[in-house]
Amino acid sequence: MADDALRITVLGSATPYPRPGNPCSGYLVEGGGARVWVDAGSGSLGELQRHTGLGELDAVWISHLHADHSADLLTAYYGLRHADIRRDAPLPLYGPPGIADRIAGFLTNGPLRSPVEEAFAVEELHDGHEARVGALTLRSRSVEHGGLPAFALRVEDPEGRRIAYSGDCEPCPALTELARDCELFVCEADGDLPGHHSAPQAGRSAAEAGAGRLVVTHVGPGTAPAQAVEEAAGTFGDEVAYAAPGRVFAVTRRSRTPGRTTPSPASSR
Ligand SMILES: [Zn+2]
């Protein structure tokens, strides 16, 4: 894998609770000299440390505040405040409105609110939010997930290579717009449920967006990963991969034309 690739490592993709060897939703996105922890589902902090540490991260980005996407922020707080992690400044944390109070609501044990802001530099997301992390541009769109604040993400590196991530949501125009022509699209396929994508819907969203490659993740307990891959491939019209924990998906080249592209082959740990 080229060192300058834009890449996403699957820390975990289980839902709605972690399994042996598979934490809940968590990913490490690396590129342009930056490292971003994307979603902090239960168990993902442990897996993160196979690749990097809380002291080396440049930012955390959280799609929504369900526990299977955010619970490890609680233990990350203890790491940042009370352990051997040394940082010059609080860790930038991008997340839905109210995220700091939600974390504090769990952590606070006495009359004084736990100082979440001493661990995290919190910036709340809004539809169309953009942030620069190192040389990466993070763009967030508000998406449909049962009416609660929820966001999808597109990461772009200085070469113009893009990875899009659905978070949890049902098919919606904001997601299609965000994932437009991206080289790699990581889309949830929890099942045929309100606020989620089924596997065939994930394939359709990827096809509509003109994504180069589709990875299905967050496959619900009712569907075997191989079945989800097959169903998504049927509507995508091309090969689909599964976000097995530990897999790394890299984009080494920018697509020259919209539509199908040729990102580098995925490699496994
Ligand atoms: Zn979820």
PDB file of N, CA and C and ligand atoms in Angstrom, residues 14-16 25 64 66 68-69 145 167-168 188 190 196 218, ligand 1:
ATOM      1  N   ALA A  14     -19.743  -4.264  14.244  1.00  0.00           N
ATOM      2  CA  ALA A  14     -20.868  -5.000  14.821  1.00  0.00           C
ATOM      3  C   ALA A  14     -21.997  -4.056  15.240  1.00  0.00           C
ATOM      4  N   THR A  15     -23.188  -4.561  15.211  1.00  0.00           N
ATOM      5  CA  THR A  15     -24.356  -3.839  15.680  1.00  0.00           C
ATOM      6  C   THR A  15     -25.381  -4.825  16.198  1.00  0.00           C
ATOM      7  N   PRO A  16     -26.158  -4.474  17.228  1.00  0.00           N
ATOM      8  CA  PRO A  16     -26.040  -3.248  18.027  1.00  0.00           C
ATOM      9  C   PRO A  16     -25.174  -3.414  19.260  1.00  0.00           C
ATOM     10  N   SER A  25     -19.304  -0.074  15.740  1.00  0.00           N
ATOM     11  CA  SER A  25     -18.794   0.803  14.681  1.00  0.00           C
ATOM     12  C   SER A  25     -17.615   1.665  15.107  1.00  0.00           C
ATOM     13  N   HIS A  64     -23.426   9.933  15.248  1.00  0.00           N
ATOM     14  CA  HIS A  64     -24.622  10.171  16.064  1.00  0.00           C
ATOM     15  C   HIS A  64     -24.379   9.537  17.431  1.00  0.00           C
ATOM     16  N   HIS A  66     -25.963   7.270  19.365  1.00  0.00           N
ATOM     17  CA  HIS A  66     -26.286   5.923  19.817  1.00  0.00           C
ATOM     18  C   HIS A  66     -25.018   5.256  20.347  1.00  0.00           C
ATOM     19  N   ASP A  68     -23.733   2.380  20.119  1.00  0.00           N
ATOM     20  CA  ASP A  68     -22.878   1.564  19.255  1.00  0.00           C
ATOM     21  C   ASP A  68     -21.999   2.403  18.322  1.00  0.00           C
ATOM     22  N   HIS A  69     -22.084   3.731  18.471  1.00  0.00           N
ATOM     23  CA  HIS A  69     -21.221   4.628  17.694  1.00  0.00           C
ATOM     24  C   HIS A  69     -20.442   5.604  18.569  1.00  0.00           C
ATOM     25  N   HIS A 145     -32.020   9.436  10.269  1.00  0.00           N
ATOM     26  CA  HIS A 145     -31.841   8.272  11.155  1.00  0.00           C
ATOM     27  C   HIS A 145     -32.839   8.381  12.306  1.00  0.00           C
ATOM     28  N   GLY A 167     -22.478   6.689   8.160  1.00  0.00           N
ATOM     29  CA  GLY A 167     -23.019   6.642   9.523  1.00  0.00           C
ATOM     30  C   GLY A 167     -24.201   5.696   9.509  1.00  0.00           C
ATOM     31  N   ASP A 168     -25.217   5.974  10.330  1.00  0.00           N
ATOM     32  CA  ASP A 168     -26.466   5.214  10.275  1.00  0.00           C
ATOM     33  C   ASP A 168     -27.537   6.083   9.635  1.00  0.00           C
ATOM     34  N   GLU A 188     -23.652   1.651   5.560  1.00  0.00           N
ATOM     35  CA  GLU A 188     -24.280   0.692   6.475  1.00  0.00           C
ATOM     36  C   GLU A 188     -25.321  -0.149   5.754  1.00  0.00           C
ATOM     37  N   ASP A 190     -27.710  -2.265   7.794  1.00  0.00           N
ATOM     38  CA  ASP A 190     -28.232  -2.879   9.027  1.00  0.00           C
ATOM     39  C   ASP A 190     -29.403  -3.804   8.723  1.00  0.00           C
ATOM     40  N   HIS A 196     -32.476   3.051   8.469  1.00  0.00           N
ATOM     41  CA  HIS A 196     -31.295   2.290   8.063  1.00  0.00           C
ATOM     42  C   HIS A 196     -31.375   1.924   6.585  1.00  0.00           C
ATOM     43  N   HIS A 218     -21.763  -2.547   9.312  1.00  0.00           N
ATOM     44  CA  HIS A 218     -22.890  -2.437  10.238  1.00  0.00           C
ATOM     45  C   HIS A 218     -24.029  -3.346   9.775  1.00  0.00           C
TER      46      HIS A 218
HETATM   47 ZN    ZN B   1     -25.616   1.871  14.700  1.00  0.00          ZN
END
